[in-house]
Short mmCIF file of C-alpha atoms and ligand atoms in Angstrom, two decimals:
data_model
loop_
_atom_site.label_atom_id
_atom_site.label_comp_id
_atom_site.label_asym_id
_atom_site.label_seq_id
_atom_site.Cartn_x
_atom_site.Cartn_y
_atom_site.Cartn_z
CA MET A 266 -11.41 -23.89 6.63
CA ARG A 267 -10.99 -20.01 7.08
CA ARG A 268 -13.29 -18.01 4.77
CA ILE A 269 -10.82 -15.34 2.98
CA SER A 270 -11.34 -12.59 0.16
CA ILE A 271 -8.95 -11.09 -1.72
CA PHE A 272 -9.40 -7.45 -2.89
CA GLY A 273 -7.10 -6.85 -5.85
CA ALA A 274 -6.54 -10.33 -6.62
CA THR A 275 -5.44 -9.74 -9.88
CA GLY A 276 -2.23 -7.48 -9.03
CA SER A 277 1.03 -8.31 -7.58
CA ILE A 278 -0.11 -8.51 -3.95
CA GLY A 279 -3.10 -10.13 -4.60
CA GLN A 280 -1.56 -13.01 -7.04
CA ASN A 281 1.14 -13.45 -4.36
CA THR A 282 -1.46 -13.98 -1.76
CA LEU A 283 -3.19 -16.50 -3.92
CA ASP A 284 0.34 -18.35 -4.44
CA LEU A 285 0.33 -18.92 -1.01
CA ILE A 286 -3.37 -20.08 -0.81
CA ARG A 287 -2.61 -22.51 -3.59
CA ARG A 288 -0.13 -24.14 -1.23
CA ASP A 289 -2.28 -25.23 1.33
CA PRO A 290 -6.03 -25.39 -0.32
CA GLU A 291 -7.50 -27.53 2.29
CA SER A 292 -7.22 -24.60 4.98
CA TYR A 293 -9.06 -22.05 3.00
CA THR A 294 -12.62 -21.24 1.08
CA VAL A 295 -12.28 -18.36 -0.91
CA VAL A 296 -15.25 -15.98 -0.67
CA ALA A 297 -14.57 -12.84 -2.98
CA LEU A 298 -11.92 -12.30 -5.46
CA THR A 299 -11.70 -8.85 -7.25
CA GLY A 300 -9.86 -7.38 -10.04
CA GLY A 301 -10.34 -4.30 -12.45
CA GLN A 302 -9.14 -4.96 -16.06
CA ASN A 303 -7.94 -8.05 -15.97
CA ILE A 304 -11.04 -10.24 -16.53
CA ALA A 305 -9.24 -13.12 -17.69
CA GLN A 306 -7.05 -13.47 -14.69
CA LEU A 307 -9.89 -12.79 -12.37
CA ALA A 308 -12.27 -15.43 -13.90
CA ALA A 309 -9.31 -18.07 -14.05
CA ASP A 310 -8.61 -17.44 -10.54
CA ALA A 311 -12.31 -17.42 -9.33
CA ARG A 312 -12.79 -20.68 -11.25
CA ALA A 313 -9.78 -22.73 -9.80
CA PHE A 314 -10.29 -21.42 -6.51
CA GLY A 315 -14.22 -21.95 -6.57
CA ALA A 316 -14.61 -18.75 -5.16
CA GLU A 317 -18.33 -17.59 -4.14
CA VAL A 318 -18.19 -14.16 -6.24
CA ALA A 319 -15.81 -12.32 -8.57
CA ILE A 320 -16.04 -8.55 -9.16
CA THR A 321 -14.36 -6.46 -11.61
CA ALA A 322 -14.00 -2.88 -10.32
CA ASP A 323 -15.36 -1.83 -14.10
CA GLU A 324 -19.09 -2.09 -14.73
CA THR A 325 -18.70 -1.81 -18.39
CA ARG A 326 -16.88 -5.34 -18.25
CA LEU A 327 -19.74 -7.51 -16.38
CA ASP A 328 -20.70 -8.86 -19.44
CA GLU A 329 -17.41 -10.30 -20.25
CA LEU A 330 -16.82 -11.39 -16.58
CA ARG A 331 -20.00 -13.46 -16.62
CA ALA A 332 -18.90 -15.02 -20.20
CA ALA A 333 -15.90 -16.09 -18.63
CA LEU A 334 -17.42 -17.49 -15.93
CA GLN A 335 -19.99 -19.36 -17.50
CA GLY A 336 -20.77 -22.87 -15.94
CA SER A 337 -18.57 -22.22 -13.10
CA GLY A 338 -21.09 -21.67 -10.58
CA VAL A 339 -19.28 -18.58 -9.64
CA GLU A 340 -21.32 -15.28 -9.53
CA ALA A 341 -20.27 -12.22 -11.57
CA ALA A 342 -20.63 -8.62 -10.13
CA ALA A 343 -19.16 -5.33 -11.10
CA GLY A 344 -18.50 -1.76 -9.99
CA ALA A 345 -17.60 0.32 -6.81
CA GLN A 346 -20.88 -0.51 -4.90
CA ALA A 347 -20.11 -4.33 -5.74
CA LEU A 348 -16.85 -4.36 -4.13
CA VAL A 349 -18.15 -2.66 -1.06
CA GLU A 350 -21.03 -5.12 -0.85
CA ALA A 351 -18.83 -7.90 -1.54
CA ALA A 352 -16.72 -6.90 1.82
CA THR A 353 -20.18 -7.48 3.86
CA ARG A 354 -19.76 -11.19 2.67
CA PRO A 355 -18.68 -13.09 6.18
CA ALA A 356 -15.20 -13.63 5.78
CA ASP A 357 -12.17 -14.26 8.46
CA TRP A 358 -9.43 -12.88 6.69
CA ILE A 359 -9.41 -9.87 4.26
CA MET A 360 -6.75 -8.96 2.20
CA SER A 361 -6.93 -5.26 0.77
CA ALA A 362 -4.84 -5.18 -2.13
CA ILE A 363 -6.66 -2.76 -4.58
CA VAL A 364 -4.21 0.09 -5.56
CA GLY A 365 -4.98 3.39 -4.74
CA ALA A 366 -7.78 5.18 -2.62
CA ALA A 367 -10.33 3.01 -4.16
CA GLY A 368 -9.23 0.43 -1.48
CA LEU A 369 -10.63 2.88 1.27
CA ALA A 370 -14.22 2.05 0.85
CA PRO A 371 -14.41 -1.93 0.54
CA GLY A 372 -11.62 -1.75 3.52
CA LEU A 373 -13.69 0.10 5.89
CA LYS A 374 -16.76 -2.04 5.05
CA ALA A 375 -14.72 -5.12 5.83
CA LEU A 376 -13.67 -3.50 8.95
CA GLU A 377 -17.26 -2.40 9.95
CA GLN A 378 -18.14 -6.17 10.16
CA GLY A 379 -15.29 -6.92 12.62
CA THR A 380 -13.34 -9.01 9.77
CA THR A 381 -9.53 -9.02 10.04
CA LEU A 382 -7.99 -6.83 7.31
CA ALA A 383 -4.45 -7.36 5.77
CA LEU A 384 -3.88 -3.94 4.80
CA ALA A 385 -1.44 -3.95 1.89
CA ASN A 386 -3.38 -0.69 0.37
CA LYS A 387 -1.21 1.97 2.08
CA GLU A 388 -3.13 4.65 0.47
CA SER A 389 -6.32 4.21 2.72
CA LEU A 390 -4.31 4.74 5.74
CA VAL A 391 -2.63 7.89 4.24
CA CYS A 392 -6.17 9.44 3.09
CA ALA A 393 -8.01 8.28 6.41
CA GLY A 394 -5.85 6.88 8.88
CA ARG A 395 -7.96 8.00 11.80
CA LEU A 396 -11.00 6.78 10.34
CA LEU A 397 -9.50 3.47 9.39
CA MET A 398 -8.34 2.92 13.22
CA ALA A 399 -11.25 4.27 14.69
CA THR A 400 -13.44 2.20 12.83
CA ALA A 401 -11.20 -1.11 13.75
CA GLU A 402 -11.74 -0.26 17.18
CA VAL A 403 -15.45 0.42 17.37
CA HIS A 404 -15.92 -2.89 15.48
CA GLY A 405 -13.28 -5.19 17.11
CA ALA A 406 -11.58 -5.59 14.06
CA ARG A 407 -7.90 -5.92 13.53
CA ILE A 408 -5.63 -4.48 10.79
CA LEU A 409 -2.68 -6.46 9.91
CA PRO A 410 -0.01 -4.45 8.05
CA VAL A 411 1.31 -6.22 5.02
CA ASP A 412 3.71 -3.37 3.58
CA SER A 413 7.23 -4.90 4.02
CA GLU A 414 8.31 -2.22 6.21
CA HIS A 415 5.30 -1.90 8.52
CA SER A 416 5.17 -5.50 8.98
CA ALA A 417 8.76 -5.50 9.49
CA VAL A 418 7.93 -3.13 12.64
CA PHE A 419 4.81 -4.80 13.86
CA GLN A 420 7.42 -7.97 14.37
CA ALA A 421 9.82 -6.20 15.93
CA LEU A 422 7.12 -5.08 18.07
CA VAL A 423 6.29 -8.20 19.68
CA GLY A 424 6.16 -8.20 23.16
CA GLU A 425 7.25 -4.81 23.30
CA ARG A 426 5.81 -1.52 24.71
CA ILE A 427 4.97 1.06 21.91
CA THR A 428 5.44 3.88 24.67
CA GLU A 429 9.34 2.49 24.83
CA VAL A 430 9.78 3.26 21.17
CA GLU A 431 12.01 6.30 20.49
CA ARG A 432 12.09 5.91 16.88
CA ILE A 433 11.03 3.78 13.97
CA ILE A 434 13.41 3.69 10.71
CA ILE A 435 11.70 2.29 7.49
CA THR A 436 14.47 1.56 5.00
CA ALA A 437 13.83 2.52 0.80
CA SER A 438 15.83 0.82 -1.64
CA GLY A 439 16.63 4.32 -3.39
CA GLY A 440 14.24 3.26 -6.35
CA ALA A 441 15.43 3.26 -9.97
CA PHE A 442 17.25 6.31 -10.07
CA ARG A 443 18.77 6.37 -6.78
CA ASP A 444 22.57 6.90 -8.61
CA TRP A 445 21.22 9.07 -11.45
CA PRO A 446 22.57 12.46 -11.94
CA LEU A 447 19.61 15.11 -10.34
CA GLU A 448 19.86 16.86 -13.29
CA ASP A 449 18.66 13.72 -15.43
CA LEU A 450 15.73 13.37 -13.51
CA ALA A 451 13.21 15.76 -15.27
CA GLY A 452 14.09 13.71 -18.28
CA ALA A 453 13.26 10.16 -16.70
CA THR A 454 11.13 8.16 -18.97
CA LEU A 455 8.15 5.99 -17.99
CA ALA A 456 10.04 2.58 -18.97
CA GLN A 457 13.08 3.82 -16.66
CA ALA A 458 10.43 4.56 -13.94
CA SER A 459 9.02 1.42 -14.11
CA SER A 460 11.82 -1.18 -13.58
CA HIS A 461 12.60 -1.32 -9.65
CA PRO A 462 16.23 -2.79 -8.70
CA ASN A 463 15.12 -5.54 -6.00
CA TRP A 464 11.26 -5.70 -5.70
CA ASP A 465 8.81 -6.97 -8.43
CA MET A 466 5.71 -5.03 -8.09
CA GLY A 467 2.95 -3.47 -9.80
CA GLN A 468 3.84 -0.49 -11.96
CA ARG A 469 2.20 2.21 -9.89
CA ILE A 470 4.46 1.46 -6.95
CA THR A 471 7.24 0.92 -8.43
CA ILE A 472 7.20 4.53 -10.36
CA ASP A 473 6.35 5.68 -6.78
CA SER A 474 9.34 4.06 -5.06
CA ALA A 475 11.55 5.84 -7.98
CA SER A 476 10.11 9.22 -7.14
CA MET A 477 10.14 8.10 -3.40
CA PHE A 478 6.02 8.93 -3.12
CA ASN A 479 5.97 5.41 -2.10
CA LYS A 480 8.07 5.87 0.93
CA ALA A 481 6.24 9.27 1.63
CA LEU A 482 2.99 7.35 1.92
CA GLU A 483 4.64 5.02 4.08
CA VAL A 484 6.09 7.55 6.47
CA ILE A 485 2.54 8.77 7.00
CA GLU A 486 1.53 5.24 7.05
CA THR A 487 3.85 4.45 10.24
CA ARG A 488 2.53 7.40 11.94
CA GLU A 489 -0.88 6.75 11.27
CA PHE A 490 -0.66 2.93 12.25
CA PHE A 491 1.60 3.18 15.25
CA GLY A 492 0.59 6.29 16.33
CA ILE A 493 4.01 7.47 16.50
CA SER A 494 5.36 11.10 16.56
CA PRO A 495 6.31 12.26 12.80
CA GLU A 496 9.70 13.21 14.30
CA ALA A 497 10.54 9.70 15.52
CA ILE A 498 10.08 8.20 12.11
CA GLU A 499 13.33 8.12 9.95
CA VAL A 500 13.83 6.80 6.44
CA LEU A 501 17.25 5.22 5.49
CA VAL A 502 17.99 4.52 1.97
CA HIS A 503 19.34 0.70 2.05
CA PRO A 504 20.06 -0.35 -1.47
CA GLN A 505 19.88 -4.03 -1.07
CA SER A 506 16.36 -4.15 0.55
CA LEU A 507 17.35 -7.02 3.04
CA VAL A 508 16.80 -5.00 6.19
CA HIS A 509 13.13 -3.60 6.06
CA ALA A 510 12.76 -1.71 9.40
CA LEU A 511 14.37 -1.34 12.50
CA VAL A 512 12.84 0.03 16.07
CA GLY A 513 14.76 2.00 18.34
CA PHE A 514 13.78 1.36 21.83
CA ARG A 515 14.61 3.92 24.45
CA ASP A 516 17.43 1.94 25.89
CA GLY A 517 19.48 2.89 22.74
CA ALA A 518 18.88 -0.82 21.33
CA LEU A 519 17.81 -1.20 17.63
CA MET A 520 15.95 -4.23 16.59
CA SER A 521 16.06 -4.85 13.21
CA HIS A 522 13.99 -7.29 10.53
CA LEU A 523 15.81 -8.92 7.62
CA GLY A 524 14.40 -11.04 4.70
CA ALA A 525 14.63 -11.98 1.13
CA PRO A 526 12.70 -9.09 -0.83
CA ASP A 527 9.51 -10.99 -1.50
CA MET A 528 6.18 -9.91 -0.54
CA ARG A 529 5.03 -13.18 0.40
CA HIS A 530 6.91 -12.96 3.60
CA ALA A 531 4.80 -10.24 4.91
CA ILE A 532 1.61 -11.56 3.50
CA GLY A 533 2.44 -15.09 5.02
CA TYR A 534 2.81 -13.41 8.59
CA ALA A 535 -0.17 -11.43 8.02
CA LEU A 536 -2.28 -14.75 6.98
CA HIS A 537 -0.80 -16.89 9.66
CA TRP A 538 -0.60 -14.34 12.44
CA PRO A 539 -0.19 -14.81 15.43
CA ASP A 540 1.58 -18.04 14.45
CA ARG A 541 4.75 -18.21 11.94
CA ARG A 542 4.46 -21.17 9.37
CA HIS A 543 6.60 -21.99 6.74
CA LEU A 544 6.80 -19.79 3.83
CA PRO A 545 8.48 -20.50 0.48
CA VAL A 546 10.81 -17.73 0.67
CA ALA A 547 14.55 -17.62 0.00
CA ARG A 548 16.59 -17.72 3.17
CA LEU A 549 18.86 -15.19 3.41
CA ASP A 550 22.88 -16.25 3.20
CA LEU A 551 24.45 -12.90 5.08
CA ALA A 552 27.90 -14.47 4.69
CA ALA A 553 27.65 -14.46 0.59
CA ILE A 554 25.82 -11.09 0.80
CA GLY A 555 28.75 -9.76 2.89
CA GLN A 556 28.01 -6.00 3.15
CA LEU A 557 24.80 -3.84 3.92
CA ASP A 558 24.61 -0.39 2.91
CA PHE A 559 22.74 2.46 4.10
CA ARG A 560 22.97 6.14 3.29
CA ALA A 561 20.47 9.29 4.30
CA PRO A 562 17.99 10.18 1.57
CA GLU A 563 18.96 13.09 -0.18
CA GLU A 564 16.04 15.90 -0.06
CA ALA A 565 16.60 17.42 -3.72
CA ARG A 566 16.56 13.68 -5.32
CA TYR A 567 13.31 13.04 -3.16
CA PRO A 568 11.09 16.01 -2.66
CA ALA A 569 8.17 13.68 -2.04
CA LEU A 570 9.66 12.93 1.50
CA ARG A 571 9.46 16.48 2.76
CA LEU A 572 6.08 16.81 1.39
CA ALA A 573 4.89 13.94 3.61
CA ARG A 574 6.51 15.92 6.78
CA ALA A 575 4.27 18.78 5.73
CA VAL A 576 1.31 16.60 5.57
CA MET A 577 1.99 15.05 9.03
CA ALA A 578 2.65 18.68 10.39
CA ARG A 579 -0.74 19.98 8.77
CA GLY A 580 -2.91 17.16 10.04
CA GLY A 581 -6.76 16.91 9.12
CA MET A 582 -7.12 15.35 5.84
CA SER A 583 -4.39 16.90 4.06
CA GLY A 584 -3.17 13.02 3.55
CA ALA A 585 -6.29 12.82 1.27
CA VAL A 586 -5.12 15.79 -0.59
CA PHE A 587 -1.46 14.50 -1.08
CA ASN A 588 -2.60 10.89 -1.99
CA GLY A 589 -5.20 11.86 -4.39
CA ALA A 590 -2.76 14.79 -6.05
CA LYS A 591 -0.11 12.21 -6.49
CA GLU A 592 -2.34 9.43 -7.67
CA ARG A 593 -3.86 11.80 -10.64
CA ALA A 594 0.01 13.11 -11.18
CA LEU A 595 1.20 9.83 -11.67
CA ASP A 596 -1.94 9.24 -13.93
CA HIS A 597 -0.62 11.85 -16.18
CA PHE A 598 3.03 10.88 -16.14
CA ILE A 599 1.96 7.39 -17.19
CA ALA A 600 -0.15 8.79 -20.10
CA GLY A 601 3.05 10.95 -21.14
CA ARG A 602 1.43 14.26 -20.18
CA LEU A 603 3.62 15.14 -17.24
CA GLY A 604 7.55 14.80 -16.83
CA PHE A 605 8.57 12.65 -13.61
CA THR A 606 9.55 15.47 -11.65
CA ASP A 607 6.53 17.71 -12.54
CA MET A 608 4.82 14.87 -10.25
CA ALA A 609 6.02 16.42 -7.21
CA VAL A 610 6.05 19.92 -7.98
CA ILE A 611 2.00 19.76 -8.86
CA THR A 612 1.36 17.55 -5.74
CA GLU A 613 3.05 20.41 -3.62
CA ARG A 614 1.13 23.00 -5.38
CA VAL A 615 -2.21 21.35 -5.07
CA LEU A 616 -1.33 20.63 -1.24
CA ALA A 617 -1.07 24.59 -0.84
CA GLN A 618 -4.53 25.42 -2.73
CA LEU A 619 -6.47 23.14 -1.18
CA GLU A 620 -5.10 24.03 2.11
CA ALA A 621 -5.89 27.34 1.90
CA GLU A 622 -9.56 26.68 1.18
CA ALA A 623 -11.66 27.42 4.23
CA GLY A 624 -12.29 24.52 6.46
CA LEU A 625 -11.90 21.85 3.85
CA ILE A 626 -9.27 19.45 5.35
CA ASP A 627 -10.45 20.27 8.92
CA ASP A 628 -13.63 18.91 8.20
CA ALA A 629 -14.99 15.37 10.05
CA MET A 630 -13.21 12.60 8.60
CA THR A 631 -15.93 10.73 7.33
CA LEU A 632 -15.59 8.58 4.22
CA GLU A 633 -17.98 11.12 2.42
CA ASN A 634 -15.54 13.86 3.20
CA VAL A 635 -12.33 12.16 1.91
CA THR A 636 -13.96 10.89 -1.09
CA ARG A 637 -14.83 14.40 -1.76
CA ILE A 638 -11.40 15.92 -1.18
CA ASP A 639 -9.89 12.90 -3.02
CA ASP A 640 -11.84 14.00 -5.80
CA LEU A 641 -10.87 17.76 -5.63
CA ALA A 642 -7.51 17.20 -5.42
CA ARG A 643 -7.61 15.41 -8.70
CA LYS A 644 -9.34 17.76 -10.48
CA ALA A 645 -7.01 20.69 -9.34
CA VAL A 646 -4.46 18.53 -10.88
CA ASP A 647 -6.18 18.29 -14.04
CA LEU A 648 -6.69 21.85 -14.13
CA VAL A 649 -2.76 22.56 -13.60
CA VAL A 650 -2.35 20.00 -16.42
CA LYS A 651 -5.01 21.43 -18.34
CA ILE A 652 -7.06 18.55 -19.65
P1 NDP B 866 -1.44 -3.77 -8.92
O1 NDP B 866 -1.54 -2.60 -9.84
O2 NDP B 866 -0.19 -4.87 -9.58
O3 NDP B 866 -2.62 -4.30 -8.54
C1 NDP B 866 -3.97 -3.34 -8.31
C2 NDP B 866 -5.05 -4.12 -8.02
O4 NDP B 866 -5.95 -3.33 -7.87
C3 NDP B 866 -5.30 -5.16 -9.45
O5 NDP B 866 -6.16 -5.98 -9.18
C4 NDP B 866 -6.19 -4.26 -9.88
O6 NDP B 866 -7.31 -4.74 -10.98
C5 NDP B 866 -7.08 -3.50 -8.95
N1 NDP B 866 -7.38 -1.93 -9.19
C6 NDP B 866 -6.61 -1.39 -9.99
N2 NDP B 866 -7.60 -0.04 -9.85
C7 NDP B 866 -8.81 -0.25 -9.30
C8 NDP B 866 -9.89 0.50 -8.88
N3 NDP B 866 -10.15 1.55 -9.35
N4 NDP B 866 -10.70 -0.33 -8.35
C9 NDP B 866 -11.01 -1.46 -7.74
N5 NDP B 866 -9.48 -2.31 -8.35
C10 NDP B 866 -8.71 -1.62 -8.86
O7 NDP B 866 -0.91 -3.27 -7.22
P2 NDP B 866 0.26 -3.99 -6.65
O8 NDP B 866 -0.35 -5.51 -6.02
O9 NDP B 866 1.54 -3.89 -6.42
O10 NDP B 866 -0.32 -2.95 -5.02
C11 NDP B 866 -1.88 -2.98 -4.53
C12 NDP B 866 -1.51 -2.49 -2.93
O11 NDP B 866 -0.65 -2.97 -2.44
C13 NDP B 866 -1.31 -1.02 -3.53
O12 NDP B 866 -1.70 -0.11 -2.31
C14 NDP B 866 0.41 -1.04 -3.05
O13 NDP B 866 0.62 0.21 -2.45
C15 NDP B 866 0.55 -2.05 -1.89
N6 NDP B 866 1.34 -2.67 -1.86
C16 NDP B 866 2.31 -3.37 -2.81
C17 NDP B 866 3.52 -4.01 -2.82
C18 NDP B 866 3.88 -4.84 -3.88
O14 NDP B 866 5.07 -5.80 -3.47
N7 NDP B 866 3.28 -4.79 -5.01
C19 NDP B 866 4.28 -3.86 -1.66
C20 NDP B 866 3.61 -3.27 -0.34
C21 NDP B 866 2.45 -2.36 -0.69
P3 NDP B 866 -6.51 -5.20 -12.46
O15 NDP B 866 -5.07 -5.67 -12.47
O16 NDP B 866 -7.37 -6.61 -12.81
O17 NDP B 866 -6.74 -3.98 -13.28
#
């Protein structure tokens, strides 16, 4: 029996992970399940999977969680510190699927235990990639990518040497607005930005796909995880979302990974790695699909990609500024306080502002410093938005 925990169990990735566990209950013991506001889902899953503990990130909802778990034998806990403590419970495999920088502290703690971390939470690599990778190395822990593009690259690299890689191409659907006239983007509404042409995901990543902030995070994630130079990372718009990534080797060969747009593919690969097992995902019928389209991303449509390049060139903890500012700008867009295109404008402004503050982003990369910078970036966005 493998002991597993799922951080962000109530979300889209968490539910897909539980779907795979549910199909093979004899193989797993569920240790910790965590959630945020969806107490009913968290309690129902904790009961159904016989979890040792269920944790909500929201301390004010502990009583509600306790009540929902009454008589089940599942422990209840709440708050950011309880999440970190849950990561110290012995486990063989932990899914990191909290959304946003909040996933960093529990992920780091899991790595400090030497636990294998299946990493969907790309924000933690963007904010603190060097810290995360170094922590894994020191404690002999393994990070397995769950983002579909990074899982695809990881799979294309099996049996290969990273030193022979010339370029990594990650694909992007282009999001909800890939064919919109540019002048209409500023007026895009929350509902319009919250629908994805191919993937069924959480609301925040769906909006980030429309703005390509998601792809910008993934470019930085590629750099941090595979240690490849920024110039070797390319983004290609591929509207069908069937080719997830391509790896180009020095002999000119390109190895690509194709699959249905279903996150259970990448989650399942990380769950069973290094083996492959049957997964309940659709098989591609390429003759029926007929054609695969590719095009270069337009700079004017997707300014977030340019910002990702600037962040990689700047280095230090500018990734934490970028992610914190982007997350807060997204909060304001969701709350109706910012327009769709304002998110990139404000993120760029905050990046320039905090980079200019002496020493700030070149301090040692520790959890404390990353958290401080994340907080400063959010406050700087609030100042611009004037709340
Ligand atoms: P969802 O919004 O669907 O789920 C997020 C999860 O995090 C939920 O369990 C939520 O709880 C919890 N959560 C929210 N805020 C906090 C907080 N402050 N502290 C602790 N927990 C919190 O997100 P997704 O599943 O879509 O994405 C999760 C991560 O995986 C993200 O980093 C995303 O970028 C990445 N990812 C997602 C993909 C997808 O297909 N969805 C694909 C590739 C990567 P609750 O809902 O109960 O409030």
